[in-house]
Coordinates of C-alpha atoms and ligand atoms in Angstrom, one line a residue:
X554 CA -201.4 250.0 247.5
X555 CA -205.0 249.8 246.3
X556 CA -207.0 249.8 249.5
X557 CA -210.6 248.7 250.1
X558 CA -212.3 250.1 253.2
X559 CA -215.5 248.4 254.4
X560 CA -218.2 250.4 256.3
X561 CA -220.2 253.6 256.2
X562 CA -220.0 255.4 259.5
X563 CA -218.0 258.2 261.2
X564 CA -215.3 255.7 262.2
X565 CA -214.8 254.8 258.5
X566 CA -214.8 258.4 257.5
X567 CA -211.9 259.0 259.9
X568 CA -210.1 255.8 258.7
X569 CA -210.6 256.9 255.0
X570 CA -209.3 260.4 255.8
X571 CA -206.1 259.0 257.4
X572 CA -205.6 256.2 254.8
X573 CA -206.0 258.6 251.9
X574 CA -203.2 260.7 253.4
X575 CA -200.8 257.8 253.7
X576 CA -197.8 257.8 251.3
X577 CA -198.4 254.1 250.5
X578 CA -202.0 254.5 249.5
X579 CA -202.4 254.8 245.8
X580 CA -206.2 254.3 245.5
X581 CA -208.9 254.1 248.1
X582 CA -212.3 252.5 247.5
X583 CA -215.0 252.3 250.2
X584 CA -218.0 249.9 250.3
X585 CA -220.5 251.3 250.7
X586 CA -219.0 254.6 252.1
X587 CA -221.0 257.7 252.8
X588 CA -221.0 261.4 251.6
X589 CA -218.1 262.2 254.0
X590 CA -216.0 259.3 252.8
X591 CA -216.7 260.3 249.2
X592 CA -214.3 263.3 249.9
X593 CA -211.4 260.9 250.2
X594 CA -212.4 257.7 248.4
X595 CA -214.4 256.2 245.6
X596 CA -217.6 254.7 247.0
X597 CA -219.2 251.6 245.6
X598 CA -222.6 250.1 246.5
X599 CA -221.4 246.6 247.6
X600 CA -222.7 245.0 250.8
X601 CA -219.8 244.8 253.2
X602 CA -221.3 241.8 255.0
X603 CA -221.5 239.7 251.8
X604 CA -218.2 237.7 251.7
X605 CA -218.4 236.7 248.1
X606 CA -219.3 240.2 246.9
X607 CA -216.4 241.7 248.8
X608 CA -213.9 239.1 247.4
X609 CA -215.2 239.8 243.9
X610 CA -214.8 243.6 244.4
X611 CA -211.3 243.2 245.8
X612 CA -210.2 241.0 242.9
X613 CA -211.8 243.3 240.3
X614 CA -210.0 246.3 241.7
X615 CA -206.7 244.6 242.3
X616 CA -206.9 245.4 246.1
X617 CA -203.7 245.0 248.1
X618 CA -205.3 245.6 251.5
X619 CA -208.8 245.4 252.9
X620 CA -209.5 247.4 256.1
X621 CA -212.7 246.3 257.9
X622 CA -214.3 249.1 259.9
X623 CA -217.3 247.5 261.7
X624 CA -217.7 244.2 263.4
X625 CA -220.6 242.8 261.4
X626 CA -218.6 241.9 258.3
X627 CA -216.0 240.2 260.5
X628 CA -218.6 238.1 262.4
X629 CA -220.1 237.3 259.0
X630 CA -216.8 235.8 257.8
X631 CA -215.6 238.5 255.4
X632 CA -212.1 238.1 256.8
X633 CA -212.1 234.4 256.2
X634 CA -213.2 234.8 252.6
X635 CA -210.6 237.4 251.8
X636 CA -207.8 235.4 253.4
X637 CA -208.9 232.3 251.5
X638 CA -208.5 234.3 248.3
X639 CA -205.0 235.4 249.3
X640 CA -206.0 239.1 250.0
X641 CA -204.4 240.9 253.0
X642 CA -207.1 242.0 255.5
X643 CA -206.9 244.1 258.6
X644 CA -209.5 242.4 260.8
X645 CA -209.9 239.0 262.2
X646 CA -211.5 235.8 260.9
X647 CA -215.0 234.9 262.2
X648 CA -213.7 232.5 264.9
X649 CA -211.5 235.3 266.4
X650 CA -214.3 237.9 266.0
X651 CA -216.1 235.8 268.7
X652 CA -214.2 237.9 271.1
X653 CA -216.8 240.6 270.3
X654 CA -219.5 238.4 268.9
X655 CA -220.0 236.3 272.0
X656 CA -219.7 237.6 275.5
X657 CA -219.8 234.1 276.9
X658 CA -216.9 233.0 274.7
X659 CA -214.8 235.9 276.0
X660 CA -215.7 235.3 279.6
X661 CA -214.7 231.6 279.4
X662 CA -211.4 232.6 277.7
X663 CA -210.7 235.0 280.6
X664 CA -211.5 232.3 283.1
X665 CA -209.3 229.8 281.5
X666 CA -206.4 232.2 281.3
X667 CA -206.6 234.1 284.6
X668 CA -207.5 237.3 282.8
X669 CA -209.0 239.8 285.2
X670 CA -212.7 240.3 284.5
X671 CA -216.0 240.5 286.5
X672 CA -217.1 237.2 288.1
X673 CA -219.9 235.7 285.9
X674 CA -222.3 232.9 285.0
X675 CA -223.5 231.9 281.6
X676 CA -227.2 230.9 281.3
X677 CA -229.5 230.0 278.4
X678 CA -233.0 230.6 279.7
X679 CA -234.9 233.3 281.6
X680 CA -235.6 230.7 284.4
X681 CA -231.9 229.9 284.9
X682 CA -231.0 233.6 284.8
X683 CA -233.5 234.4 287.5
X684 CA -232.2 231.5 289.6
X685 CA -228.6 232.6 289.1
X686 CA -229.4 236.2 290.2
X687 CA -229.3 235.2 293.9
X688 CA -225.6 234.5 293.6
X689 CA -224.8 238.1 292.9
X690 CA -224.8 241.3 294.9
X691 CA -226.6 244.4 293.7
X692 CA -225.8 246.3 291.4
X693 CA -225.6 243.4 288.9
X694 CA -225.0 243.4 285.2
X695 CA -227.1 241.4 282.7
X696 CA -225.8 241.0 279.1
X697 CA -227.3 239.3 276.0
X698 CA -224.6 237.1 274.5
X699 CA -224.5 238.3 270.9
X700 CA -223.9 241.6 269.0
X701 CA -226.5 244.1 270.2
X702 CA -225.1 247.5 269.1
X703 CA -224.6 248.6 272.7
X704 CA -228.2 247.8 273.7
X705 CA -227.8 244.3 275.1
X706 CA -226.4 245.4 278.5
X707 CA -228.4 246.3 281.6
X708 CA -226.6 247.6 284.7
X709 CA -229.3 246.9 287.3
X710 CA -229.2 249.1 290.4
X711 CA -231.9 247.1 292.2
X712 CA -233.0 243.5 292.3
X713 CA -236.3 244.5 290.8
X714 CA -234.6 246.1 287.8
X715 CA -232.5 242.9 287.3
X716 CA -235.6 240.7 287.4
X717 CA -237.3 243.1 285.0
X718 CA -234.4 243.1 282.5
X719 CA -234.3 239.3 282.6
X720 CA -238.0 238.8 282.1
X721 CA -238.1 241.2 279.3
X722 CA -235.3 239.2 277.5
X723 CA -236.3 236.1 275.7
X724 CA -234.7 232.7 276.3
X725 CA -231.2 232.6 274.8
X726 CA -227.6 232.9 275.9
X727 CA -227.0 235.5 278.5
X728 CA -224.2 236.4 280.9
X729 CA -224.8 237.7 284.4
X730 CA -221.9 239.3 286.0
X731 CA -220.6 241.2 289.0
X732 CA -220.7 245.0 288.9
X733 CA -217.2 246.5 288.7
X734 CA -216.5 249.9 290.3
X735 CA -214.0 252.3 288.8
X736 CA -213.5 254.6 285.8
X737 CA -213.7 253.2 282.3
X738 CA -211.0 253.6 279.6
X739 CA -210.5 252.1 276.2
X740 CA -207.2 250.5 275.1
X741 CA -206.6 249.9 271.4
X742 CA -203.9 247.2 270.7
X743 CA -202.7 246.1 267.3
X744 CA -202.4 242.3 267.1
X745 CA -201.0 240.1 264.3
X746 CA -201.5 236.7 265.9
X747 CA -198.6 236.2 268.2
X748 CA -197.5 239.8 268.6
X749 CA -199.3 242.7 270.2
X750 CA -198.5 246.4 270.6
X751 CA -200.4 249.1 272.4
X752 CA -201.6 251.7 269.9
X753 CA -203.8 254.3 271.6
X754 CA -206.1 255.0 274.5
X755 CA -209.3 256.9 274.6
X756 CA -212.3 257.6 276.8
X757 CA -215.8 257.3 275.5
X758 CA -219.1 258.7 276.8
X759 CA -221.7 256.0 276.3
X760 CA -224.8 257.6 277.9
X761 CA -227.0 259.9 275.8
X762 CA -227.3 262.7 278.5
X763 CA -224.9 265.1 280.2
X764 CA -223.4 263.9 283.4
X765 CA -223.5 260.3 282.0
X766 CA -227.3 259.9 282.4
X767 CA -230.0 258.3 280.3
X768 CA -229.8 255.3 278.0
X769 CA -226.7 253.8 276.5
X770 CA -225.7 254.8 273.0
X771 CA -222.9 253.8 270.6
X772 CA -221.0 256.8 272.1
X773 CA -221.7 260.5 272.3
X774 CA -218.1 261.7 272.3
X775 CA -214.5 260.8 273.1
X776 CA -211.1 262.1 273.7
X777 CA -207.6 260.7 273.2
X778 CA -205.3 259.9 275.0
X779 CA -207.0 259.0 278.2
X780 CA -204.5 260.0 280.9
X781 CA -206.4 258.0 283.5
X782 CA -204.8 255.0 281.7
X783 CA -201.3 255.8 282.9
X784 CA -198.3 254.2 281.2
X785 CA -198.1 251.8 284.1
X786 CA -201.8 250.8 283.9
X787 CA -201.5 250.4 280.2
X788 CA -198.5 248.1 280.5
X789 CA -200.4 246.1 283.2
X790 CA -203.4 245.8 280.9
X791 CA -201.3 244.7 278.0
X792 CA -199.5 242.1 280.2
X793 CA -202.5 240.7 282.1
X794 CA -205.3 241.1 279.5
X795 CA -204.3 241.7 275.9
X796 CA -201.2 239.5 275.6
X797 CA -202.7 236.4 277.3
X798 CA -205.7 236.8 275.0
X799 CA -203.7 236.9 271.9
X800 CA -201.6 234.0 273.1
X801 CA -204.7 231.9 273.9
X802 CA -206.3 232.7 270.6
X803 CA -203.2 231.7 268.6
X804 CA -202.8 228.5 270.7
X805 CA -206.4 227.6 269.9
X806 CA -205.6 227.8 266.2
X807 CA -207.8 231.0 265.9
X808 CA -205.2 233.8 265.8
X809 CA -206.5 237.3 266.0
X810 CA -205.4 239.9 263.4
X811 CA -206.4 243.5 263.5
X812 CA -207.1 246.0 266.3
X813 CA -208.3 244.5 269.6
X814 CA -210.3 247.2 271.5
X815 CA -210.3 246.4 275.2
X816 CA -213.0 248.1 277.2
X817 CA -211.4 248.4 280.7
X818 CA -212.6 249.2 284.1
X819 CA -209.8 250.7 286.2
X820 CA -210.7 249.1 289.5
X821 CA -208.9 249.4 292.8
X822 CA -207.2 246.1 292.0
X823 CA -206.1 247.2 288.6
X824 CA -207.5 247.0 285.0
X825 CA -210.4 244.5 284.6
X826 CA -211.8 243.6 281.2
X827 CA -215.4 244.7 280.6
X828 CA -215.6 243.6 277.0
X829 CA -213.6 243.2 273.8
X830 CA -214.4 244.7 270.4
X831 CA -212.6 243.4 267.3
X832 CA -212.4 246.8 265.5
X833 CA -211.8 250.4 266.3
X834 CA -214.4 252.2 268.5
X835 CA -216.8 254.7 267.1
X836 CA -216.3 257.6 268.1
X837 CA -212.9 256.7 269.6
X838 CA -211.5 256.2 266.1
X839 CA -212.5 259.7 265.1
X840 CA -210.5 261.0 268.1
X841 CA -207.5 258.8 267.5
X842 CA -207.0 259.3 263.7
X843 CA -205.9 262.9 263.9
X844 CA -203.2 261.9 266.3
X845 CA -201.7 259.3 263.9
X846 CA -198.4 260.3 262.3
X847 CA -196.5 258.4 259.6
X848 CA -197.8 256.0 257.1
X849 CA -201.0 254.6 258.6
X850 CA -201.8 252.4 255.5
X851 CA -198.3 250.8 255.8
X852 CA -198.9 250.2 259.5
X853 CA -202.2 248.4 258.9
X854 CA -200.7 246.4 256.1
X855 CA -197.8 245.3 258.4
X856 CA -200.5 244.0 260.8
X857 CA -202.5 242.3 258.1
X858 CA -199.4 240.5 256.8
X859 CA -198.0 239.3 260.1
X860 CA -195.1 241.9 260.2
X861 CA -196.1 243.8 263.3
X862 CA -193.2 245.9 264.5
X863 CA -191.7 246.6 261.1
X864 CA -193.8 249.8 260.9
X865 CA -193.8 251.3 264.4
X866 CA -197.0 253.2 265.2
X867 CA -196.5 256.9 265.7
X868 CA -199.0 259.0 267.6
X869 CA -198.6 262.8 268.3
X870 CA -198.6 264.1 271.8
X871 CA -201.5 266.3 271.0
X872 CA -204.9 265.7 272.6
X873 CA -208.1 265.3 270.5
X874 CA -211.7 265.6 271.3
X875 CA -214.7 264.3 269.3
X876 CA -218.2 265.6 270.0
X877 CA -220.9 263.5 268.3
X878 CA -223.9 265.4 266.9
X879 CA -226.9 263.1 266.8
X880 CA -230.4 263.4 265.4
X881 CA -233.1 264.3 267.9
X882 CA -234.7 261.1 269.2
X883 CA -231.5 259.1 269.2
X884 CA -230.9 256.4 270.5
X885 CA -234.6 255.3 270.3
X886 CA -236.0 256.8 267.1
X887 CA -233.8 259.4 265.5
X888 CA -235.4 262.0 263.3
X889 CA -234.3 261.4 259.6
X890 CA -233.9 264.0 256.9
X891 CA -232.9 267.1 258.9
X892 CA -230.7 269.4 256.7
X893 CA -227.1 270.0 257.7
X894 CA -225.3 273.3 256.9
X895 CA -222.2 275.2 258.0
X896 CA -219.7 272.3 257.8
X897 CA -217.3 274.5 255.7
X898 CA -217.4 277.1 258.5
X899 CA -216.7 274.5 261.1
X900 CA -213.9 272.9 259.1
X901 CA -212.2 276.2 258.5
X902 CA -211.4 276.4 262.2
X903 CA -207.9 275.5 263.3
X904 CA -207.4 271.8 264.1
X905 CA -210.9 270.8 263.2
X906 CA -212.2 268.0 261.1
X907 CA -215.8 267.0 260.8
X908 CA -216.3 263.3 260.1
X909 CA -219.7 262.2 258.8
X910 CA -221.5 259.2 260.3
X911 CA -225.2 259.2 259.4
X912 CA -225.5 261.6 256.4
X913 CA -226.8 261.3 252.9
X914 CA -227.2 263.5 249.9
X915 CA -230.8 264.4 248.9
X916 CA -231.2 266.6 245.9
X917 CA -227.7 267.9 246.4
X918 CA -228.3 268.8 250.1
X919 CA -226.6 267.0 253.0
X920 CA -229.2 265.6 255.3
X921 CA -229.3 263.3 258.4
X922 CA -229.8 259.6 257.8
X923 CA -228.9 257.9 261.0
X924 CA -228.7 258.3 264.8
X925 CA -225.2 259.6 265.1
X926 CA -224.9 262.1 262.3
X927 CA -221.5 264.0 262.7
X928 CA -218.4 263.4 264.7
X929 CA -216.9 266.9 265.2
X930 CA -213.2 266.5 266.0
X931 CA -210.5 269.0 267.1
X932 CA -207.0 268.7 268.3
X933 CA -205.1 270.9 270.6
X934 CA -202.0 271.1 272.8
X935 CA -204.2 270.3 275.8
X936 CA -207.6 268.8 276.4
X937 CA -208.9 272.3 277.2
X938 CA -207.8 273.6 273.9
X939 CA -209.2 270.7 272.0
X940 CA -212.5 271.2 273.8
X941 CA -212.7 274.9 273.0
X942 CA -212.0 274.2 269.3
X943 CA -214.4 271.2 269.1
X944 CA -217.4 273.2 270.6
X945 CA -216.6 276.2 268.5
X946 CA -216.9 273.9 265.5
X947 CA -220.1 272.3 266.8
X948 CA -221.6 275.8 267.2
X949 CA -220.7 276.8 263.6
X950 CA -222.8 273.9 262.3
X951 CA -226.4 274.5 261.4
X952 CA -228.4 271.3 262.1
X953 CA -231.8 272.2 263.8
X954 CA -232.8 268.5 264.2
X955 CA -229.6 267.6 266.0
X956 CA -228.3 267.6 269.6
X957 CA -225.1 266.9 271.4
X958 CA -223.6 266.6 274.8
X959 CA -221.9 269.7 276.1
X960 CA -219.7 267.9 278.7
X961 CA -217.5 265.6 276.7
X962 CA -214.2 265.1 278.6
X963 CA -215.7 266.2 281.9
X964 CA -213.9 263.7 284.1
X965 CA -210.5 264.6 282.8
X966 CA -211.3 268.3 282.7
X967 CA -212.3 268.2 286.3
X968 CA -209.1 266.5 287.2
X969 CA -206.8 269.0 285.4
X970 CA -208.7 272.1 286.4
Ligands
AMP1047 P1 -220.5 246.5 277.2 O1 -221.4 246.5 276.0 O2 -220.1 245.1 277.7 O3 -219.3 247.4 277.0 O4 -221.3 247.2 278.3 C1 -221.8 248.5 278.2 C2 -221.5 249.4 279.4 O5 -222.1 248.8 280.5 C3 -220.0 249.5 279.7 O6 -219.4 250.5 279.0 C4 -220.1 249.8 281.2 O7 -220.4 251.1 281.4 C5 -221.3 249.0 281.6 N1 -220.8 247.7 282.2 C6 -220.7 246.5 281.5 N2 -220.2 245.5 282.3 C7 -220.1 246.1 283.5 C8 -219.6 245.6 284.8 N3 -219.3 244.3 285.0 N4 -219.5 246.5 285.8 C9 -219.9 247.8 285.7 N5 -220.3 248.3 284.5 C10 -220.4 247.5 283.4
LIG1048 N1 -217.8 253.6 271.3 C1 -217.9 252.2 271.6 C2 -217.8 251.3 270.5 O1 -217.4 251.6 269.4 O2 -218.2 250.1 270.8

């Protein structure tokens, strides 16, 4: 197959790395890609959010499968345009991408289908939001409706904080919801419309600081699998959350195709849906890809062509850990341009792969060009071994303008120690 991968982050570097190793991948093109992806693919400067440009590229290169990394192209209708042109695409159409693109849409879908999620109200103005606040206990959660790159959510620990978050927001759709207590885990399910299959679990670390403190980020590290999501809880989440969602979307004439990423809160009453994403997580994807055995490109093609089950997913029993190295100042204003060295030393270590997220080449040197810069990944027979290897690799990297969390995996490491 000729495969086109859309996106330019660490998630896409991990996807490209795994796709390029797949027996059924003949040629891999990335748009726009990054210097890491350039190791495994040809990179072309096409805007992944421009449906017509993506279709033109796919036709010109005789592409058999398009794999969409981030959510923005999906919400922009790139999936629709490719399907209309008869090109297989791993990723949903825009109306199914609303599962990520609109929190209110997903909450209403849960309510209509008895899918466990936090109690909520949808409001459209600051005034209505303030009025609705009285119906909730504290803590309370306030969410902007649309895509906000992880920055649209406030978990308010006091009423004053909630009022402040609402008054700082402008009028527009918002969701106010009940605070759920428990541990979070991510479940990745492959969905081809009617059929669903659990693919992998992971746990992310969203806060910038050690001990899960400070502002939310896109994710500072992850490990896979997440043993806290036991086989029983995973089966329950598939049965009560993912399967009814896929069914409801198909019945509404807006079937979902691709990977459905369920952000779960494991509450005392069982798994509850925090949010959906309509693509792989970043950095969860970097942690999952080294565990994938078999022909990953063929697996994604089977999902894209409605043949889920014909290529069974295969994951190794090994554990992986990804430590994100970010540019100082992230998530507010990351420092750009810091030079990065030592990647060859890091990657020479057993079980280690360094995926590139926000990098660019400047006069032949690799420099930082984004908030999250590297996703340093290691696998091991245990989480402890993966951790030792991942941090040895981080320590071999020379990036003075960077920082990372030293405690990735702490919840699980505490449990097993
Ligand atoms: P989201 O963008 O919806 O995933 O929210 C970002 C983060 O906010 C989640 O990963 C949770 O840590 C937290 N969060 C969101 N909704 C809730 C909730 N209802 N109860 C507790 N924490 C939440
Ligand atoms: N790491 C969380 C996300 O990709 O949304």
